[in-house]
């Protein structure tokens, strides 16, 4: 039987190529993603290790305890402590540093990436040789006074800076301008992953990030042969225990790797999603291929049974074929995966996040995954065909035609399919009235969608005849070739359904995601637009703020009618942590579109707040009632009087309070996080935006957005969903094309005599090609239509859950995308038929009719 399996594999190698390609794609995505993840992690570790290569121990200041004495409020890290640490046995050198973060404007005045964790800034601290080993200079010189600055090479390129340029920047306060005097290189992974670096002279860095004469950290290098951990213990012994602590360089490097890994972890998930989709869809192609091969070899298998082969031997023979196919596909997929891993860093890198480059790391995990996925999926997919082969009776050897499925089997399929359909549709319909996007409801919705797709796959052979007869009205316009194409598709509904299953699944996924993505994007647009009455929003990053003096400058800007400052903070309630916006009751209605269910914002004041409908419902409060809560840094709970309840508003957040009270108790007392600007008439223009930027000092920390930009950013989260959707569409189309091509190739081989007879009766070569192409288009149309029905129904049910969390949500069909999906499916059907159609047209009528 081993020889039989090998002979069958070699005899049908052309047909197995399609299966190999389907499995190969899935294995390539899985192994490539795992190699990419391991290689990226190793590149992070290598960069971090190099950055901390000369640091054995780092000393940092501890946060002063609440109510600490005045001398404890300043950093304990000063020159005196540095000299003390230099005397510790095993310390080779001491390097104090003053580090923080700084955001920069590019040469054209637009902010570069603003993220406190990705915008490190530090003092350039030269050693005895006059150089700072952590920041090697490549151009210019080091900064020596408060008016000078150095940046890294990546920042200079991104900002289009040259030596001598004036750079605008900000730390956490007013805007500053510095002259660029030097460009350096760095191994800091925060910077190499797309961040920026700004270097000041030591005195300026101390003033900005610590205090004059003090540091934020002191790095120690070890003498040869000194253990980091032993040195850390000795250093800890001389530190003021309540004001400073020591950390090894290895621990700091690991911390930095963890931070960058967190930033880039999402990039590793997307290819794995594609791998899962390709393997899921490809499994239908594998099942279809082996089912057709078993069907074609019915007489051969029956003869083997007649001469003594047992059912187990026949089943093992088919599974052995699948095992060999899986092994070859795994090997090819792994090699292709290495290519994918090599190009993924360039594909996934963006201006904001640049992934580190490094050699490919091939560990045991991707190798085992490639074999497990490739072989496992192939063998599992071939299990059902192997059981069918084992059931072939010896008497089948005397039959000359394939037997249609028994009426009993069709009834069982129909009952099972209807049961799955009713169960899946029931789950989805029951959720349609929930309007609650809880995790449990979403899981139930996904389960219902899976049941629905499974039902369509099971029922597909029974639905093939009526639906293909319906679509046959289009193919009949092509005359006899169209009629023959329809009959060929109807000849074996099981094969047609199995071939169409790949398009069914991919179309259902894409159509459902497209509808949900389009509906959610429009809802986010409407939600943001419905809550915003201002024409411009000026905002700051978390844990920073807008200079309160800038509010007055904005209000005095030409074309501005209202400039309303907003302080954002946290509100702790019994139900969790919420967001509260401190506003001016006199101007809030001019810049926010508030729809009050009861009460109003005019009564806001100390101890009086307004709450959103969701917060009111969660805490069981109404206007005139009391909410037990704690505001900002004031951890003492108190009763706040509720003066109004308004419909959920993303601009107003969960609650509204008087800005004076919210700003007093916020984590940044007296701060302003947003300025909502209302202009006069049609004053929204580039000129007005430039004036507003000037009013806030062109600070790179601040974002100035008009209404359209603000709304677009609110809906920007749909970008990843759309990328995922189109990626799955591409995978589905590729595998569907392989499936259609494979089916038609076997179909042409089975109908050799029939095609020869048609040619002998007068059908020309073009007619033969047209017949095969129309058959492929018919199958593609069948799968696409079923997929659209399932996808749209699932999107309707899942979308109803979003309506509860997003009242503006309503089903919005992306007609352009759906039309594109249909056109691509039909086109791929026609293209997939190219090779089988050419083969059919090339048949000689006499040789075909004479074939036995």
CSV table of C-alpha atoms in Angstrom, one decimal, residues 30-481:
chain,number,residue,atom,x,y,z
A,30,UNK,CA,2.6,31.0,10.3
A,31,UNK,CA,6.3,30.2,10.1
A,32,UNK,CA,7.2,33.6,8.6
A,33,UNK,CA,5.3,35.4,11.4
A,34,UNK,CA,7.0,33.3,14.1
A,35,UNK,CA,10.5,33.8,12.6
A,36,UNK,CA,9.7,37.5,12.2
A,37,UNK,CA,8.6,37.7,15.9
A,38,UNK,CA,11.7,35.9,17.1
A,39,UNK,CA,14.0,38.0,14.9
A,40,UNK,CA,12.5,41.3,15.9
A,41,UNK,CA,12.7,40.4,19.6
A,42,UNK,CA,16.3,39.4,19.2
A,43,UNK,CA,17.0,42.7,17.3
A,44,UNK,CA,15.4,44.6,20.2
A,45,UNK,CA,17.5,42.7,22.7
A,46,UNK,CA,20.7,43.2,20.7
A,47,UNK,CA,20.0,47.0,20.3
A,48,UNK,CA,19.2,47.3,24.0
A,49,UNK,CA,22.2,45.3,25.1
A,50,UNK,CA,24.4,47.4,22.9
A,51,UNK,CA,22.8,50.6,24.3
A,52,UNK,CA,23.5,49.4,27.9
A,53,UNK,CA,26.7,47.5,27.2
A,54,UNK,CA,28.8,49.8,29.3
A,55,UNK,CA,26.3,50.2,32.1
A,56,UNK,CA,26.6,47.8,35.0
A,57,UNK,CA,24.3,49.6,37.5
A,58,UNK,CA,21.9,52.5,37.2
A,59,UNK,CA,21.0,54.6,40.2
A,60,UNK,CA,17.6,56.5,40.0
A,61,UNK,CA,15.7,58.6,42.5
A,62,UNK,CA,12.6,57.3,44.3
A,63,UNK,CA,9.3,59.2,44.4
A,64,UNK,CA,9.2,61.2,47.6
A,65,UNK,CA,6.5,59.9,50.1
A,66,UNK,CA,3.4,62.1,50.6
A,67,UNK,CA,4.1,64.9,53.0
A,68,UNK,CA,7.9,64.5,52.7
A,69,UNK,CA,10.1,67.3,54.0
A,70,UNK,CA,11.3,70.0,51.6
A,71,UNK,CA,14.8,68.6,51.4
A,72,UNK,CA,13.3,65.3,50.3
A,73,UNK,CA,11.4,66.9,47.4
A,74,UNK,CA,14.6,67.5,45.5
A,75,UNK,CA,16.6,64.7,43.8
A,76,UNK,CA,19.1,62.9,46.0
A,77,UNK,CA,21.3,62.4,42.9
A,78,UNK,CA,23.9,65.1,42.9
A,79,UNK,CA,27.7,65.5,42.4
A,80,UNK,CA,28.4,64.5,46.0
A,81,UNK,CA,26.6,61.2,45.6
A,82,UNK,CA,28.4,60.7,42.3
A,83,UNK,CA,31.7,61.0,44.0
A,84,UNK,CA,30.6,58.7,46.8
A,85,UNK,CA,29.6,56.1,44.2
A,86,UNK,CA,32.9,56.4,42.4
A,87,UNK,CA,34.6,55.2,45.6
A,88,UNK,CA,32.5,51.9,45.8
A,89,UNK,CA,34.8,48.9,45.1
A,90,UNK,CA,34.3,47.5,41.6
A,91,UNK,CA,33.1,50.8,40.1
A,92,UNK,CA,35.2,51.8,37.1
A,93,UNK,CA,33.5,55.0,36.0
A,94,UNK,CA,30.5,57.1,36.9
A,95,UNK,CA,28.3,58.9,34.4
A,96,UNK,CA,25.5,61.2,35.8
A,97,UNK,CA,22.6,62.0,33.5
A,98,UNK,CA,19.6,64.2,33.3
A,99,UNK,CA,16.9,62.6,31.1
A,100,UNK,CA,13.3,63.4,30.2
A,101,UNK,CA,11.3,63.8,27.0
A,102,UNK,CA,11.0,66.5,24.4
A,103,UNK,CA,8.8,66.9,21.4
A,104,UNK,CA,10.1,68.6,18.3
A,105,UNK,CA,8.7,70.5,15.3
A,106,UNK,CA,10.0,69.5,11.8
A,107,UNK,CA,11.6,72.2,9.7
A,108,UNK,CA,8.2,73.0,8.1
A,109,UNK,CA,6.6,73.6,11.5
A,110,UNK,CA,4.6,70.4,11.8
A,111,UNK,CA,5.1,68.3,14.9
A,112,UNK,CA,7.2,65.2,14.7
A,113,UNK,CA,5.9,62.1,16.5
A,114,UNK,CA,4.5,63.2,19.9
A,115,UNK,CA,4.7,60.4,22.4
A,116,UNK,CA,6.4,60.9,25.8
A,117,UNK,CA,7.7,57.3,25.8
A,118,UNK,CA,9.2,57.7,22.3
A,119,UNK,CA,10.7,61.2,22.5
A,120,UNK,CA,13.6,60.8,24.9
A,121,UNK,CA,15.7,63.8,25.7
A,122,UNK,CA,19.0,63.9,27.7
A,123,UNK,CA,22.1,65.9,28.6
A,124,UNK,CA,25.2,65.3,26.6
A,125,UNK,CA,27.7,64.4,29.3
A,126,UNK,CA,31.3,64.2,28.0
A,127,UNK,CA,33.8,62.0,29.6
A,128,UNK,CA,37.5,62.6,30.0
A,129,UNK,CA,38.0,62.4,26.3
A,130,UNK,CA,35.4,65.1,25.7
A,131,UNK,CA,32.9,62.6,24.1
A,132,UNK,CA,29.7,60.9,25.4
A,133,UNK,CA,30.1,57.2,24.5
A,134,UNK,CA,26.4,56.7,24.4
A,135,UNK,CA,25.9,59.3,21.6
A,136,UNK,CA,28.7,59.2,19.1
A,137,UNK,CA,28.9,62.3,16.9
A,138,UNK,CA,28.6,61.9,13.2
A,139,UNK,CA,28.4,65.5,12.3
A,140,UNK,CA,29.0,68.9,14.0
A,141,UNK,CA,29.8,69.1,17.7
A,142,UNK,CA,28.2,68.6,21.1
A,143,UNK,CA,25.9,71.3,22.6
A,144,UNK,CA,27.8,73.5,25.1
A,145,UNK,CA,25.2,76.1,26.2
A,146,UNK,CA,21.5,76.6,26.7
A,147,UNK,CA,20.9,77.8,23.2
A,148,UNK,CA,22.3,74.7,21.4
A,149,UNK,CA,20.9,71.2,20.7
A,150,UNK,CA,22.0,67.9,19.1
A,151,UNK,CA,19.6,65.3,17.6
A,152,UNK,CA,20.1,61.8,16.3
A,153,UNK,CA,20.5,60.9,12.6
A,154,UNK,CA,16.9,59.6,12.3
A,155,UNK,CA,15.4,62.7,13.8
A,156,UNK,CA,17.4,64.9,11.5
A,157,UNK,CA,16.2,63.0,8.5
A,158,UNK,CA,12.6,62.9,9.6
A,159,UNK,CA,12.6,66.6,10.4
A,160,UNK,CA,14.7,67.7,7.4
A,161,UNK,CA,17.2,69.4,9.8
A,162,UNK,CA,20.7,70.6,8.9
A,163,UNK,CA,23.5,71.9,11.1
A,164,UNK,CA,22.8,75.5,11.9
A,165,UNK,CA,19.0,75.2,11.7
A,166,UNK,CA,16.8,76.6,14.4
A,167,UNK,CA,14.6,73.9,16.0
A,168,UNK,CA,11.3,74.5,17.9
A,169,UNK,CA,10.7,72.1,20.7
A,170,UNK,CA,8.9,71.7,24.1
A,171,UNK,CA,9.3,69.5,27.1
A,172,UNK,CA,6.3,70.0,29.4
A,173,UNK,CA,6.1,73.7,29.4
A,174,UNK,CA,6.7,76.7,27.1
A,175,UNK,CA,8.0,76.4,23.6
A,176,UNK,CA,11.8,76.8,23.2
A,177,UNK,CA,14.0,77.3,20.2
A,178,UNK,CA,17.5,75.9,19.9
A,179,UNK,CA,20.2,76.0,17.3
A,180,UNK,CA,21.2,72.6,15.9
A,181,UNK,CA,25.0,72.1,16.4
A,182,UNK,CA,25.4,68.3,16.2
A,183,UNK,CA,24.0,65.0,14.9
A,184,UNK,CA,24.6,61.7,16.7
A,185,UNK,CA,23.8,58.1,16.5
A,186,UNK,CA,22.2,56.0,19.2
A,187,UNK,CA,21.2,52.4,19.9
A,188,UNK,CA,18.3,53.4,22.1
A,189,UNK,CA,15.4,51.2,20.8
A,190,UNK,CA,12.8,53.8,21.7
A,191,UNK,CA,14.5,56.0,19.1
A,192,UNK,CA,15.3,53.3,16.5
A,193,UNK,CA,11.7,52.2,16.7
A,194,UNK,CA,10.6,55.6,15.3
A,195,UNK,CA,11.0,58.0,18.1
A,196,UNK,CA,13.1,61.2,18.3
A,197,UNK,CA,16.1,62.2,20.4
A,198,UNK,CA,17.1,65.6,21.7
A,199,UNK,CA,20.4,66.3,23.5
A,200,UNK,CA,21.1,69.4,25.6
A,201,UNK,CA,24.2,70.5,27.5
A,202,UNK,CA,24.4,69.1,31.0
A,203,UNK,CA,23.3,72.3,32.8
A,204,UNK,CA,20.3,72.8,30.6
A,205,UNK,CA,19.2,69.2,30.9
A,206,UNK,CA,19.5,69.4,34.7
A,207,UNK,CA,17.4,72.5,34.8
A,208,UNK,CA,14.7,71.0,32.5
A,209,UNK,CA,14.5,67.5,33.9
A,210,UNK,CA,15.8,67.6,37.5
A,211,UNK,CA,17.0,70.7,39.2
A,212,UNK,CA,20.3,72.7,39.0
A,213,UNK,CA,23.1,70.5,40.2
A,214,UNK,CA,21.0,67.4,40.4
A,215,UNK,CA,20.4,64.4,38.0
A,216,UNK,CA,17.7,62.0,37.1
A,217,UNK,CA,20.1,59.0,37.1
A,218,UNK,CA,23.7,58.0,37.6
A,219,UNK,CA,25.1,55.2,35.5
A,220,UNK,CA,28.0,53.1,36.7
A,221,UNK,CA,30.4,50.9,34.7
A,222,UNK,CA,32.1,48.0,36.4
A,223,UNK,CA,35.7,47.1,36.6
A,224,UNK,CA,36.8,44.0,34.7
A,225,UNK,CA,35.6,40.8,36.5
A,226,UNK,CA,33.0,42.5,38.6
A,227,UNK,CA,29.6,41.0,38.7
A,228,UNK,CA,26.6,43.3,38.1
A,229,UNK,CA,24.5,41.9,40.8
A,230,UNK,CA,27.2,42.0,43.4
A,231,UNK,CA,28.0,45.6,42.5
A,232,UNK,CA,24.3,46.5,42.7
A,233,UNK,CA,24.2,45.2,46.3
A,234,UNK,CA,27.3,47.2,47.2
A,235,UNK,CA,25.9,50.3,45.6
A,236,UNK,CA,22.6,49.9,47.4
A,237,UNK,CA,24.4,49.9,50.7
A,238,UNK,CA,25.7,53.5,50.2
A,239,UNK,CA,22.4,54.9,48.9
A,240,UNK,CA,19.9,56.8,51.0
A,241,UNK,CA,17.4,54.0,51.2
A,242,UNK,CA,14.3,56.1,51.0
A,243,UNK,CA,15.4,58.4,48.2
A,244,UNK,CA,17.4,56.3,45.6
A,245,UNK,CA,17.6,52.8,44.3
A,246,UNK,CA,19.9,50.7,42.1
A,247,UNK,CA,19.1,48.6,39.0
A,248,UNK,CA,21.4,46.4,37.0
A,249,UNK,CA,22.1,47.4,33.4
A,250,UNK,CA,20.8,44.0,32.3
A,251,UNK,CA,17.4,44.6,34.0
A,252,UNK,CA,17.2,48.1,32.3
A,253,UNK,CA,17.9,46.6,28.9
A,254,UNK,CA,15.2,44.0,29.5
A,255,UNK,CA,12.8,46.7,30.5
A,256,UNK,CA,13.5,48.7,27.4
A,257,UNK,CA,13.0,45.6,25.2
A,258,UNK,CA,9.7,45.0,26.9
A,259,UNK,CA,8.6,48.6,26.2
A,260,UNK,CA,9.4,48.4,22.5
A,261,UNK,CA,7.9,44.9,22.2
A,262,UNK,CA,4.7,46.4,23.6
A,263,UNK,CA,4.7,49.1,20.9
A,264,UNK,CA,5.2,46.6,18.1
A,265,UNK,CA,3.3,43.5,19.4
A,266,UNK,CA,0.3,44.3,17.2
A,267,UNK,CA,2.3,43.9,14.1
A,268,UNK,CA,2.9,40.2,14.8
A,269,UNK,CA,-0.8,39.4,15.1
A,270,UNK,CA,-1.9,40.5,11.7
A,271,UNK,CA,0.1,37.9,9.7
A,272,UNK,CA,-1.1,35.2,12.1
A,273,UNK,CA,-4.7,36.2,11.4
A,274,UNK,CA,-4.0,35.9,7.6
A,275,UNK,CA,-2.4,32.5,8.3
A,276,UNK,CA,-5.4,31.2,10.2
A,277,UNK,CA,-7.8,32.4,7.4
A,278,UNK,CA,-5.6,30.9,4.7
A,279,UNK,CA,-5.4,27.5,6.5
A,280,UNK,CA,-9.2,27.5,7.2
A,281,UNK,CA,-10.1,28.3,3.6
A,282,UNK,CA,-7.4,26.1,2.3
A,283,UNK,CA,-8.7,23.1,4.2
A,284,UNK,CA,-11.8,23.1,1.9
A,285,UNK,CA,-9.5,22.9,-1.1
A,286,UNK,CA,-7.7,20.0,0.5
A,287,UNK,CA,-10.9,18.1,1.3
A,288,UNK,CA,-12.2,18.8,-2.2
A,289,UNK,CA,-9.0,17.6,-3.9
A,290,UNK,CA,-8.8,14.3,-2.0
A,291,UNK,CA,-12.5,13.8,-2.4
A,292,UNK,CA,-12.2,14.1,-6.2
A,293,UNK,CA,-9.2,11.9,-6.3
A,294,UNK,CA,-10.9,9.2,-4.3
A,295,UNK,CA,-14.0,9.5,-6.5
A,296,UNK,CA,-11.9,9.2,-9.6
A,297,UNK,CA,-10.1,6.1,-8.2
A,298,UNK,CA,-13.3,4.4,-7.1
A,299,UNK,CA,-12.8,1.5,-9.5
A,300,UNK,CA,-9.1,1.3,-8.6
A,301,UNK,CA,-9.8,1.2,-4.9
A,302,UNK,CA,-12.5,-1.4,-5.5
A,303,UNK,CA,-10.0,-3.6,-7.3
A,304,UNK,CA,-7.6,-3.3,-4.4
A,305,UNK,CA,-10.4,-4.4,-2.1
A,306,UNK,CA,-11.2,-7.3,-4.4
A,307,UNK,CA,-7.6,-8.6,-4.3
A,308,UNK,CA,-7.4,-8.5,-0.5
A,309,UNK,CA,-6.8,-4.9,0.6
A,310,UNK,CA,-8.5,-4.1,3.9
A,311,UNK,CA,-10.5,-1.0,4.7
A,312,UNK,CA,-7.8,0.1,7.1
A,313,UNK,CA,-5.1,-0.3,4.4
A,314,UNK,CA,-7.1,1.8,1.9
A,315,UNK,CA,-7.7,4.5,4.5
A,316,UNK,CA,-4.0,4.5,5.5
A,317,UNK,CA,-3.0,4.8,1.8
A,318,UNK,CA,-5.0,8.0,1.4
A,319,UNK,CA,-3.8,9.4,4.7
A,320,UNK,CA,-0.2,8.6,3.7
A,321,UNK,CA,-0.7,10.6,0.5
A,322,UNK,CA,-1.9,13.5,2.6
A,323,UNK,CA,1.1,13.1,4.9
A,324,UNK,CA,3.6,13.2,2.0
A,325,UNK,CA,1.8,16.3,0.5
A,326,UNK,CA,1.8,17.9,3.9
A,327,UNK,CA,5.6,17.3,4.4
A,328,UNK,CA,6.4,18.8,1.0
A,329,UNK,CA,4.1,21.7,1.5
A,330,UNK,CA,5.5,22.4,5.0
A,331,UNK,CA,9.1,22.4,3.7
A,332,UNK,CA,8.2,24.8,0.8
A,333,UNK,CA,6.0,26.9,3.1
A,334,UNK,CA,8.8,27.2,5.6
A,335,UNK,CA,11.2,28.5,2.9
A,336,UNK,CA,8.6,30.9,1.7
A,337,UNK,CA,8.0,32.0,5.3
A,338,UNK,CA,11.7,33.0,5.6
A,339,UNK,CA,11.2,35.3,2.7
A,340,UNK,CA,8.1,36.7,4.3
A,341,UNK,CA,10.0,37.2,7.6
A,342,UNK,CA,12.7,39.1,5.8
A,343,UNK,CA,10.4,41.6,4.2
A,344,UNK,CA,7.9,42.1,7.0
A,345,UNK,CA,10.0,44.7,8.9
A,346,UNK,CA,10.0,46.9,5.8
A,347,UNK,CA,6.3,46.4,5.1
A,348,UNK,CA,5.1,47.0,8.7
A,349,UNK,CA,7.4,49.9,9.5
A,350,UNK,CA,5.8,53.3,9.3
A,351,UNK,CA,7.1,56.8,9.8
A,352,UNK,CA,6.0,56.5,13.4
A,353,UNK,CA,7.2,53.0,14.2
A,354,UNK,CA,10.4,51.7,12.5
A,355,UNK,CA,11.1,48.0,13.3
A,356,UNK,CA,14.7,47.1,14.0
A,357,UNK,CA,16.6,45.2,11.4
A,358,UNK,CA,18.7,42.2,12.2
A,359,UNK,CA,19.6,38.6,11.0
A,360,UNK,CA,16.8,36.1,10.8
A,361,UNK,CA,16.5,34.0,14.0
A,362,UNK,CA,15.3,30.4,13.2
A,363,UNK,CA,14.4,28.7,16.4
A,364,UNK,CA,12.6,25.4,17.0
A,365,UNK,CA,9.2,27.1,17.4
A,366,UNK,CA,8.6,28.1,13.7
A,367,UNK,CA,10.0,24.7,12.5
A,368,UNK,CA,7.7,22.7,14.7
A,369,UNK,CA,4.8,25.0,13.8
A,370,UNK,CA,5.4,24.6,10.1
A,371,UNK,CA,5.4,20.8,10.3
A,372,UNK,CA,2.5,20.7,12.8
A,373,UNK,CA,0.3,23.1,10.8
A,374,UNK,CA,1.2,21.8,7.3
A,375,UNK,CA,1.0,18.1,8.1
A,376,UNK,CA,-1.7,18.4,10.6
A,377,UNK,CA,-4.1,20.4,8.5
A,378,UNK,CA,-3.5,18.2,5.4
A,379,UNK,CA,-4.0,14.9,7.2
A,380,UNK,CA,-7.1,16.2,9.1
A,381,UNK,CA,-8.6,17.5,5.8
A,382,UNK,CA,-7.9,14.1,4.2
A,383,UNK,CA,-9.5,12.2,7.0
A,384,UNK,CA,-13.1,12.3,5.6
A,385,UNK,CA,-12.1,11.3,2.1
A,386,UNK,CA,-10.0,8.5,3.5
A,387,UNK,CA,-13.1,7.1,5.4
A,388,UNK,CA,-15.1,7.4,2.1
A,389,UNK,CA,-12.4,5.5,0.3
A,390,UNK,CA,-12.4,2.8,3.0
A,391,UNK,CA,-16.1,2.3,2.4
A,392,UNK,CA,-15.7,1.5,-1.3
A,393,UNK,CA,-17.0,-2.1,-1.9
A,394,UNK,CA,-15.3,-4.5,-4.3
A,395,UNK,CA,-18.4,-4.6,-6.4
A,396,UNK,CA,-17.8,-1.0,-7.4
A,397,UNK,CA,-15.0,-2.3,-9.7
A,398,UNK,CA,-17.7,-3.5,-12.1
A,399,UNK,CA,-19.5,-0.1,-12.4
A,400,UNK,CA,-18.6,2.3,-15.2
A,401,UNK,CA,-20.2,5.4,-13.8
A,402,UNK,CA,-20.1,7.3,-10.5
A,403,UNK,CA,-23.1,6.7,-8.3
A,404,UNK,CA,-25.0,9.7,-7.0
A,405,UNK,CA,-25.3,10.2,-3.2
A,406,UNK,CA,-28.1,8.1,-1.7
A,407,UNK,CA,-31.4,9.8,-0.9
A,408,UNK,CA,-30.8,8.9,2.8
A,409,UNK,CA,-27.4,10.7,2.8
A,410,UNK,CA,-29.0,13.8,1.2
A,411,UNK,CA,-31.8,13.8,3.8
A,412,UNK,CA,-29.2,13.5,6.6
A,413,UNK,CA,-27.3,16.4,5.1
A,414,UNK,CA,-30.4,18.5,4.8
A,415,UNK,CA,-31.5,17.9,8.3
A,416,UNK,CA,-28.1,18.6,9.7
A,417,UNK,CA,-27.7,21.8,7.6
A,418,UNK,CA,-31.2,23.1,8.6
A,419,UNK,CA,-30.5,22.4,12.3
A,420,UNK,CA,-27.2,24.4,12.1
A,421,UNK,CA,-29.0,27.1,10.1
A,422,UNK,CA,-31.8,27.4,12.7
A,423,UNK,CA,-29.4,27.3,15.6
A,424,UNK,CA,-27.0,29.9,14.1
A,425,UNK,CA,-29.8,32.2,12.9
A,426,UNK,CA,-31.5,31.8,16.3
A,427,UNK,CA,-28.4,32.8,18.2
A,428,UNK,CA,-27.9,35.9,16.0
A,429,UNK,CA,-31.6,36.9,16.1
A,430,UNK,CA,-31.7,36.6,19.8
A,431,UNK,CA,-28.8,38.9,20.1
A,432,UNK,CA,-30.2,41.5,17.7
A,433,UNK,CA,-32.4,43.0,20.5
A,434,UNK,CA,-29.6,42.9,23.1
A,435,UNK,CA,-27.9,46.2,22.1
A,436,UNK,CA,-25.1,45.4,24.5
A,437,UNK,CA,-21.6,45.0,23.1
A,438,UNK,CA,-20.4,43.0,26.2
A,439,UNK,CA,-17.6,40.4,25.7
A,440,UNK,CA,-20.1,37.6,26.3
A,441,UNK,CA,-22.5,38.9,23.7
A,442,UNK,CA,-19.7,39.3,21.2
A,443,UNK,CA,-18.5,35.8,21.7
A,444,UNK,CA,-22.1,34.5,21.3
A,445,UNK,CA,-22.4,36.5,18.1
A,446,UNK,CA,-19.2,35.1,16.7
A,447,UNK,CA,-20.4,31.6,17.6
A,448,UNK,CA,-23.7,32.3,15.8
A,449,UNK,CA,-21.8,33.5,12.7
A,450,UNK,CA,-19.6,30.3,12.7
A,451,UNK,CA,-22.8,28.2,12.9
A,452,UNK,CA,-24.3,30.1,10.1
A,453,UNK,CA,-21.3,29.6,7.8
A,454,UNK,CA,-21.1,25.9,8.7
A,455,UNK,CA,-24.8,25.6,7.8
A,456,UNK,CA,-24.3,27.2,4.4
A,457,UNK,CA,-21.4,24.8,3.7
A,458,UNK,CA,-23.4,21.8,4.7
A,459,UNK,CA,-26.5,22.9,2.7
A,460,UNK,CA,-24.4,24.1,-0.3
A,461,UNK,CA,-24.8,20.8,-2.3
A,462,UNK,CA,-28.6,21.0,-1.8
A,463,UNK,CA,-28.7,24.7,-2.7
A,464,UNK,CA,-26.5,24.2,-5.8
A,465,UNK,CA,-29.2,23.0,-8.2
A,466,UNK,CA,-31.8,25.8,-7.6
A,467,UNK,CA,-29.2,28.6,-7.4
A,468,UNK,CA,-27.2,27.5,-10.4
A,469,UNK,CA,-30.4,27.2,-12.4
A,470,UNK,CA,-31.2,30.8,-11.3
A,471,UNK,CA,-27.7,32.1,-12.4
A,472,UNK,CA,-28.0,29.9,-15.5
A,473,UNK,CA,-30.3,32.6,-17.0
A,474,UNK,CA,-27.2,34.7,-17.5
A,475,UNK,CA,-25.0,31.9,-18.9
A,476,UNK,CA,-27.8,30.8,-21.3
A,477,UNK,CA,-27.3,34.1,-23.1
A,478,UNK,CA,-24.1,32.5,-24.5
A,479,UNK,CA,-26.1,29.9,-26.3
A,480,UNK,CA,-25.3,26.2,-26.2
A,481,UNK,CA,-22.0,26.7,-24.6
